[in-house]
Tab-separated table of C-alpha atoms in Angstrom:
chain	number	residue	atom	x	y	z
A	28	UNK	CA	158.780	78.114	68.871
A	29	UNK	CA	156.145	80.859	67.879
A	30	UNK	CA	152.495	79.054	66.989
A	31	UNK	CA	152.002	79.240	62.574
A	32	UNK	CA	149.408	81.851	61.856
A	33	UNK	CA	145.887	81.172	60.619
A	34	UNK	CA	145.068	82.367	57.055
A	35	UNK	CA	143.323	85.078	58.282
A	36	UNK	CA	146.593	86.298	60.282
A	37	UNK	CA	148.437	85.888	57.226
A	38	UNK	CA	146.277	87.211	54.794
A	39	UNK	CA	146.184	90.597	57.432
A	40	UNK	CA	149.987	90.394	57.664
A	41	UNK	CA	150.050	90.670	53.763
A	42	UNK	CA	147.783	93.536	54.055
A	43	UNK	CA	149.651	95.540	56.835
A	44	UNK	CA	153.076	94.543	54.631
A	45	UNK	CA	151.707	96.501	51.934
A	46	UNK	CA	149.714	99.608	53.252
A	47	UNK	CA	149.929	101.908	55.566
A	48	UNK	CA	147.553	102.038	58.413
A	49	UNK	CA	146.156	105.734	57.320
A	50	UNK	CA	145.695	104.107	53.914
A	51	UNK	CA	143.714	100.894	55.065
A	52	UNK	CA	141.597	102.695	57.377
A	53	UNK	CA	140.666	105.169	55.136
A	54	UNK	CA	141.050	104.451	50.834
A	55	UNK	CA	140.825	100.492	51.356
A	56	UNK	CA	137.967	101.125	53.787
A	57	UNK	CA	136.129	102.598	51.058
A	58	UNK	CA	136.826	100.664	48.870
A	59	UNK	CA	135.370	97.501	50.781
A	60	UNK	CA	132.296	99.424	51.304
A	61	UNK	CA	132.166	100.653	47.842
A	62	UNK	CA	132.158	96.388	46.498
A	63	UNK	CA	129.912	95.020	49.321
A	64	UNK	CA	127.433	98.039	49.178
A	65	UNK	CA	127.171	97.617	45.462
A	66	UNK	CA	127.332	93.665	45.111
A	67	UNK	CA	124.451	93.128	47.821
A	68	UNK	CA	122.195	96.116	46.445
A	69	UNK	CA	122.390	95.446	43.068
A	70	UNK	CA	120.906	92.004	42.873
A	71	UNK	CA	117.196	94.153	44.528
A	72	UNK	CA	117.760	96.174	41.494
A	73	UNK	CA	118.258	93.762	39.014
A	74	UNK	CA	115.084	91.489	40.284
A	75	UNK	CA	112.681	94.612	39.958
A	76	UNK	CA	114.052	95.768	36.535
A	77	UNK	CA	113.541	92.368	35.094
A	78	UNK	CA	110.663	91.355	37.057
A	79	UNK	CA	111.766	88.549	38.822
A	80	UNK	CA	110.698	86.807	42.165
A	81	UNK	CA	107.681	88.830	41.999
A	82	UNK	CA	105.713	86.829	44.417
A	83	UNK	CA	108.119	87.906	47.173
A	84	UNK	CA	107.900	91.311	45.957
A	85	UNK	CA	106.523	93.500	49.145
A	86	UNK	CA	105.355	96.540	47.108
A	87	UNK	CA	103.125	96.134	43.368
A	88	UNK	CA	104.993	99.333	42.252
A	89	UNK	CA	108.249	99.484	40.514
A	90	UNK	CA	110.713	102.053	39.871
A	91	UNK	CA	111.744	102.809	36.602
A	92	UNK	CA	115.436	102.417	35.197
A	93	UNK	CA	115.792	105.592	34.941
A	94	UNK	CA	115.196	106.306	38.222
A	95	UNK	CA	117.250	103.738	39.373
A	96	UNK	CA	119.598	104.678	37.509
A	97	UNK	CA	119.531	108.176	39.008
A	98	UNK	CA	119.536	106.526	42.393
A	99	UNK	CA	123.104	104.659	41.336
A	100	UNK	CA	124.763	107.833	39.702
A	101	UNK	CA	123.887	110.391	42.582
A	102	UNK	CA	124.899	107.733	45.016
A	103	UNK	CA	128.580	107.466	43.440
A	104	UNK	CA	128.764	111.163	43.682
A	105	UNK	CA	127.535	111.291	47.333
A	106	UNK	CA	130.140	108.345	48.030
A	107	UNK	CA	132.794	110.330	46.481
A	108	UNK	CA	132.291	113.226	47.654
A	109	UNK	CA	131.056	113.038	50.907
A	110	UNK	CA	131.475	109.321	52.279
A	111	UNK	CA	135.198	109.135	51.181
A	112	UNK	CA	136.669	112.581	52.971
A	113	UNK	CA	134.800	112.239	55.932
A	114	UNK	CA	137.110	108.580	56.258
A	115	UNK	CA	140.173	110.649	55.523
A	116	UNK	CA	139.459	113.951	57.790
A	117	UNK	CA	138.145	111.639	61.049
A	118	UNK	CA	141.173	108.629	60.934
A	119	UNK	CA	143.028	110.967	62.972
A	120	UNK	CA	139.894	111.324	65.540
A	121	UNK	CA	139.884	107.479	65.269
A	122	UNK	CA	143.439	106.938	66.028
A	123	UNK	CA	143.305	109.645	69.454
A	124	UNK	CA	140.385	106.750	70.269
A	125	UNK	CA	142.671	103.904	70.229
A	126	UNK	CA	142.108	102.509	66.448
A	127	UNK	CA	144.858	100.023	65.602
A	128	UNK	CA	145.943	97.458	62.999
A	129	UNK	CA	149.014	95.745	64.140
A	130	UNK	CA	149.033	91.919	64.390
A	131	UNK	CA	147.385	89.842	66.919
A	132	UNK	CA	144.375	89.860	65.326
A	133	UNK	CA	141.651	90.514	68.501
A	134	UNK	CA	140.038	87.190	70.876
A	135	UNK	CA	137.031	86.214	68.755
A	136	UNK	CA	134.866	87.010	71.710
A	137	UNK	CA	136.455	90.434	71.604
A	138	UNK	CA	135.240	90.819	68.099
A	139	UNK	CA	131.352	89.682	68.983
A	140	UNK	CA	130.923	91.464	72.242
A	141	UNK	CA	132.086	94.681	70.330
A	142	UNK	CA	129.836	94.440	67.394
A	143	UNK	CA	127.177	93.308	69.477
A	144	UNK	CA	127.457	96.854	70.972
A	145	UNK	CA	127.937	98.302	68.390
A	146	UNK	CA	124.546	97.146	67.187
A	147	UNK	CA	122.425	98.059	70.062
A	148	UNK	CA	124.200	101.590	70.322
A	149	UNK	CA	123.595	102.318	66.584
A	150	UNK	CA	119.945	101.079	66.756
A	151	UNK	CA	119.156	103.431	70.101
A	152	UNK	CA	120.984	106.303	68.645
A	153	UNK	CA	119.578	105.772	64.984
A	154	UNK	CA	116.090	105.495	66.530
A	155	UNK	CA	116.085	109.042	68.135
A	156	UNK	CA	117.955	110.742	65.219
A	157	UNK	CA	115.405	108.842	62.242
A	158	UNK	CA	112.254	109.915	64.649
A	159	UNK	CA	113.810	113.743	64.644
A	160	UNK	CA	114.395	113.973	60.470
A	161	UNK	CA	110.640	112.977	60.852
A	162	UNK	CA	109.700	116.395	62.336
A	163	UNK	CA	108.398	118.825	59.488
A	164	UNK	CA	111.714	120.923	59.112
A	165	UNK	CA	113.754	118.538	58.782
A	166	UNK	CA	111.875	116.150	56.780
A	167	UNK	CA	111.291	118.722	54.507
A	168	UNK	CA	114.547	119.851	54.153
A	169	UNK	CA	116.519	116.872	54.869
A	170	UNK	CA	114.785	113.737	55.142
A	171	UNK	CA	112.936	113.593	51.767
A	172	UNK	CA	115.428	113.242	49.966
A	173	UNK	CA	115.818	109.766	51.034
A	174	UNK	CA	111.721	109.016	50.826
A	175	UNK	CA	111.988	109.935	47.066
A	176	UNK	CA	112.127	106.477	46.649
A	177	UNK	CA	108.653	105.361	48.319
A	178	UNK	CA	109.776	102.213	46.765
A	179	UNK	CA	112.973	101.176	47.861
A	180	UNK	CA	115.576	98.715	46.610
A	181	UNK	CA	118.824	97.817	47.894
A	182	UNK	CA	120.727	100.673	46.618
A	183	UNK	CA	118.582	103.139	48.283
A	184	UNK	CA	119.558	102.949	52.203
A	185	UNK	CA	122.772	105.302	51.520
A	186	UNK	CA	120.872	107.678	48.794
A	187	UNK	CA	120.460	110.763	51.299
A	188	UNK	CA	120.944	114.266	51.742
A	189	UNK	CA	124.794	114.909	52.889
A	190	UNK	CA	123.514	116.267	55.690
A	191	UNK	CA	121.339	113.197	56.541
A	192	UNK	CA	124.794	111.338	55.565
A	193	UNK	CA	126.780	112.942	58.620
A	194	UNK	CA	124.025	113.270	61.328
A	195	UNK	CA	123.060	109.279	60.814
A	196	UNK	CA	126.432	108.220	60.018
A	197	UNK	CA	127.250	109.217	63.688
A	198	UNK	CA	124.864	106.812	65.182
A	199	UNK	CA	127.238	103.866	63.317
A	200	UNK	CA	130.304	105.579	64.017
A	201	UNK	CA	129.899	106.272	67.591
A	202	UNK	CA	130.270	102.652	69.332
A	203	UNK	CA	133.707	102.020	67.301
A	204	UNK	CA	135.168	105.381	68.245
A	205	UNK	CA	133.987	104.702	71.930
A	206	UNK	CA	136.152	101.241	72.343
A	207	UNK	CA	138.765	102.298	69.651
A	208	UNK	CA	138.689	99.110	68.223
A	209	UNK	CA	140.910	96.831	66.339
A	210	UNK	CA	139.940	97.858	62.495
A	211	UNK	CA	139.212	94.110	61.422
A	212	UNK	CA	136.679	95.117	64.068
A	213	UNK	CA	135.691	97.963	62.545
A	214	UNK	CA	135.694	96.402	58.700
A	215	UNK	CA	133.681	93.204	60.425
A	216	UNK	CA	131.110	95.809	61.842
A	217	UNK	CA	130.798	98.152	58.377
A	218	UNK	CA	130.120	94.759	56.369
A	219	UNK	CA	127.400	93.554	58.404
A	220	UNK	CA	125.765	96.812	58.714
A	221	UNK	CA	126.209	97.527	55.027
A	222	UNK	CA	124.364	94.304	54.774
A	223	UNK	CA	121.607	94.835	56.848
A	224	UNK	CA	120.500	98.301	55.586
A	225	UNK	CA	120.541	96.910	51.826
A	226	UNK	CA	118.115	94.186	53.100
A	227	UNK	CA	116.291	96.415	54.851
A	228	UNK	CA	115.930	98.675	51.792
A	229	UNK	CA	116.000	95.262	49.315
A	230	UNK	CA	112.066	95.747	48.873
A	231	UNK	CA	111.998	92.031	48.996
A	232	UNK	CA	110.962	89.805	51.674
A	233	UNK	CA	112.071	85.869	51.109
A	234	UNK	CA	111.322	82.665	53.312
A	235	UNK	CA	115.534	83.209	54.331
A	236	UNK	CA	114.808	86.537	54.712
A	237	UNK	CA	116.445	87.003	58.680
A	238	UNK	CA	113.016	88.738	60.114
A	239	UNK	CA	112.057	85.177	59.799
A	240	UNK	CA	114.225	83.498	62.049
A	241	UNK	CA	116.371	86.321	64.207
A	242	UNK	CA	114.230	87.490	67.295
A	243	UNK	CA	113.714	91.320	67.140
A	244	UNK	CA	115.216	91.957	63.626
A	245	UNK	CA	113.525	94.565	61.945
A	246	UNK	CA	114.272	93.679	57.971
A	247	UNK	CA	112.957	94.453	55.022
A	248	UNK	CA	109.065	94.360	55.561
A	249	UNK	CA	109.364	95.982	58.918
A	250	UNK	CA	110.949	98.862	57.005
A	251	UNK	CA	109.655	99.158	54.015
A	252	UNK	CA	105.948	100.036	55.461
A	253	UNK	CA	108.348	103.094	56.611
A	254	UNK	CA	108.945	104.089	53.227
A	255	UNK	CA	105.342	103.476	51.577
A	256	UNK	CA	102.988	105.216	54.260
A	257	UNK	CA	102.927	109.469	54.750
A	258	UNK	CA	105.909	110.648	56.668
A	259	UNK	CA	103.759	111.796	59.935
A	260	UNK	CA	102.284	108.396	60.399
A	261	UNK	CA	105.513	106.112	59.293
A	262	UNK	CA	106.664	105.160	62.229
A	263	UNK	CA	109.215	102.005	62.377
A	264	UNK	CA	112.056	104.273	62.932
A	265	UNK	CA	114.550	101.929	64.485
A	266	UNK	CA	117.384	100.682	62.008
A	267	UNK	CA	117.818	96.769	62.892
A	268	UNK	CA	115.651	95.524	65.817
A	269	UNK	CA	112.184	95.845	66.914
A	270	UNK	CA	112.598	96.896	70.077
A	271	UNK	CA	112.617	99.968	70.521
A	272	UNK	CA	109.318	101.311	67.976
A	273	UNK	CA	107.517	98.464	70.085
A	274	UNK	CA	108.816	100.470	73.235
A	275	UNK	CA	107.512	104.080	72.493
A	276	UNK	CA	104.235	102.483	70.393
A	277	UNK	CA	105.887	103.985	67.244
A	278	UNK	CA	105.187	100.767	65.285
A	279	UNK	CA	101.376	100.766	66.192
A	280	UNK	CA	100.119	101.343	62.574
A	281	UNK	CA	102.691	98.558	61.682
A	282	UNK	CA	101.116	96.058	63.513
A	283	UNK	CA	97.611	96.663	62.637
A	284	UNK	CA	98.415	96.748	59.212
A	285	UNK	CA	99.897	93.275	59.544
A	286	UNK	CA	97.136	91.889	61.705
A	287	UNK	CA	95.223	93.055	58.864
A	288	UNK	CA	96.638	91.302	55.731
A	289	UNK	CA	96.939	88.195	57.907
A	290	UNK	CA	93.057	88.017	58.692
A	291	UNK	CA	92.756	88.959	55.028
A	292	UNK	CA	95.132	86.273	53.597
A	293	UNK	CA	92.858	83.559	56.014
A	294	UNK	CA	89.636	84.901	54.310
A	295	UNK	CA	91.233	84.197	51.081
């Protein structure tokens, strides 16, 4: 007699009943990015248009709305129009690389040791690719479009040039097409980089914030001195750890900075 299947079995059985892999791996896909992207980055925007938890605030400046409203419509249109047929046109590069999303559901261990890759891939990659759109042709032609918003919120990790969009969205792309995982895999691993690139970008930095408790996470103050300093002397390239701008001394304006406002906030 077969074992009952846990909810989340069932609840993937429903889904796999209903759509066709092409179709979950590519329009549901998007859409799950489309509701977590927006439902974490909106509550950044929200606190700085109203004002709120100002003390935790890392930057005294402030976009306006209309800015971030220009931030929300050009990102739907970069989504659209870039984001959603590069899912379509690469499922078929994703499927020659073993993608599948047939019941069982993969070994929980399985599903950590893969995104735990996937991670530290991403983050080396990402490293070397941020550090080149720093060089002054590309930065000028590419990479500023990002830095337009020297103040970010959480809405403003994804608002790039399209060609930024492709050459970075290979870094993320590149450990899943390498072990041609199972695509809860793959939806577990969007979700919880999703999330850590909007609280990178959130502008905010909490007590829970996860820089305060996760060894060699980055987060949001870690980043956002990349976004407020000139683009030659930014530094803090690395998307989620530490690691590897404390490895090639490309955080070294960082940390005096901090050491800084720490002897600073003593005298005070």
């Amino acid at each position: 007699m077969a074992a009952p299947m846990s909810a989340i079995d069932s609840a993937w059985q429903l889904l796999i009943a209903n759509f066709t892999e092409f179709q979950l791996a590519t329009v549901v896909t998007f859409l799950l990015h489309e509701t977590v992207f927006f439902l974490s980055g909106l509550p950044s925007l929200l606190f700085e248009r109203f004002g709120l938890f100002a003390k935790y605030k890392i930057q005294k400046k402030s976009n306006t709305s209309a800015y971030q409203n220009r931030c929300v419509l050009r990102l739907i249109l970069y989504h659209v129009c870039v984001n959603l047929p590069v899912m379509i046109f690469s499922y078929p590069a994703f499927k020659f690389m073993g993608l599948r999303s047939s019941l069982p559901l993969p070994h929980w261990s399985v599903v950590v040791s893969q995104v735990l890759f996937y991670f530290v891939l991403e983050d080396f990659i990402f490293y070397w690719g941020h550090r080149a759109l720093h060089t002054k042709w590309l930065y000028k032609h590419v990479h500023s479009v990002h830095h337009e918003y020297a103040t970010p919120f959480g809405l403003t990790p994804e608002y790039a040039h399209p060609a930024e969009i492709l050459f970075l969205g290979f870094a993320t792309v590149v450990g899943p097409a390498l072990t041609g995982p199972h695509l809860f895999t793959l939806w577990l691993w969007m979700v919880l980089r999703v999330l850590e690139t909007v609280e990178a970008h959130s502008g905010y930095h909490f007590p829970w914030s996860p820089s305060n408790f996760l060894p060699l996470y980055g987060g949001s103050d870690f980043h956002d001195y990349h976004h407020r300093v000139l683009y030659t002397k930014s530094g803090n390239y690395a998307s989620t750890f530490v690691y590897m701008d404390w490895l090639f001394g490309t955080d070294k304006d960082y940390r005096k900075a901090k050491t800084i406002e720490e002897k600073e906030g003593k005298n005070l």
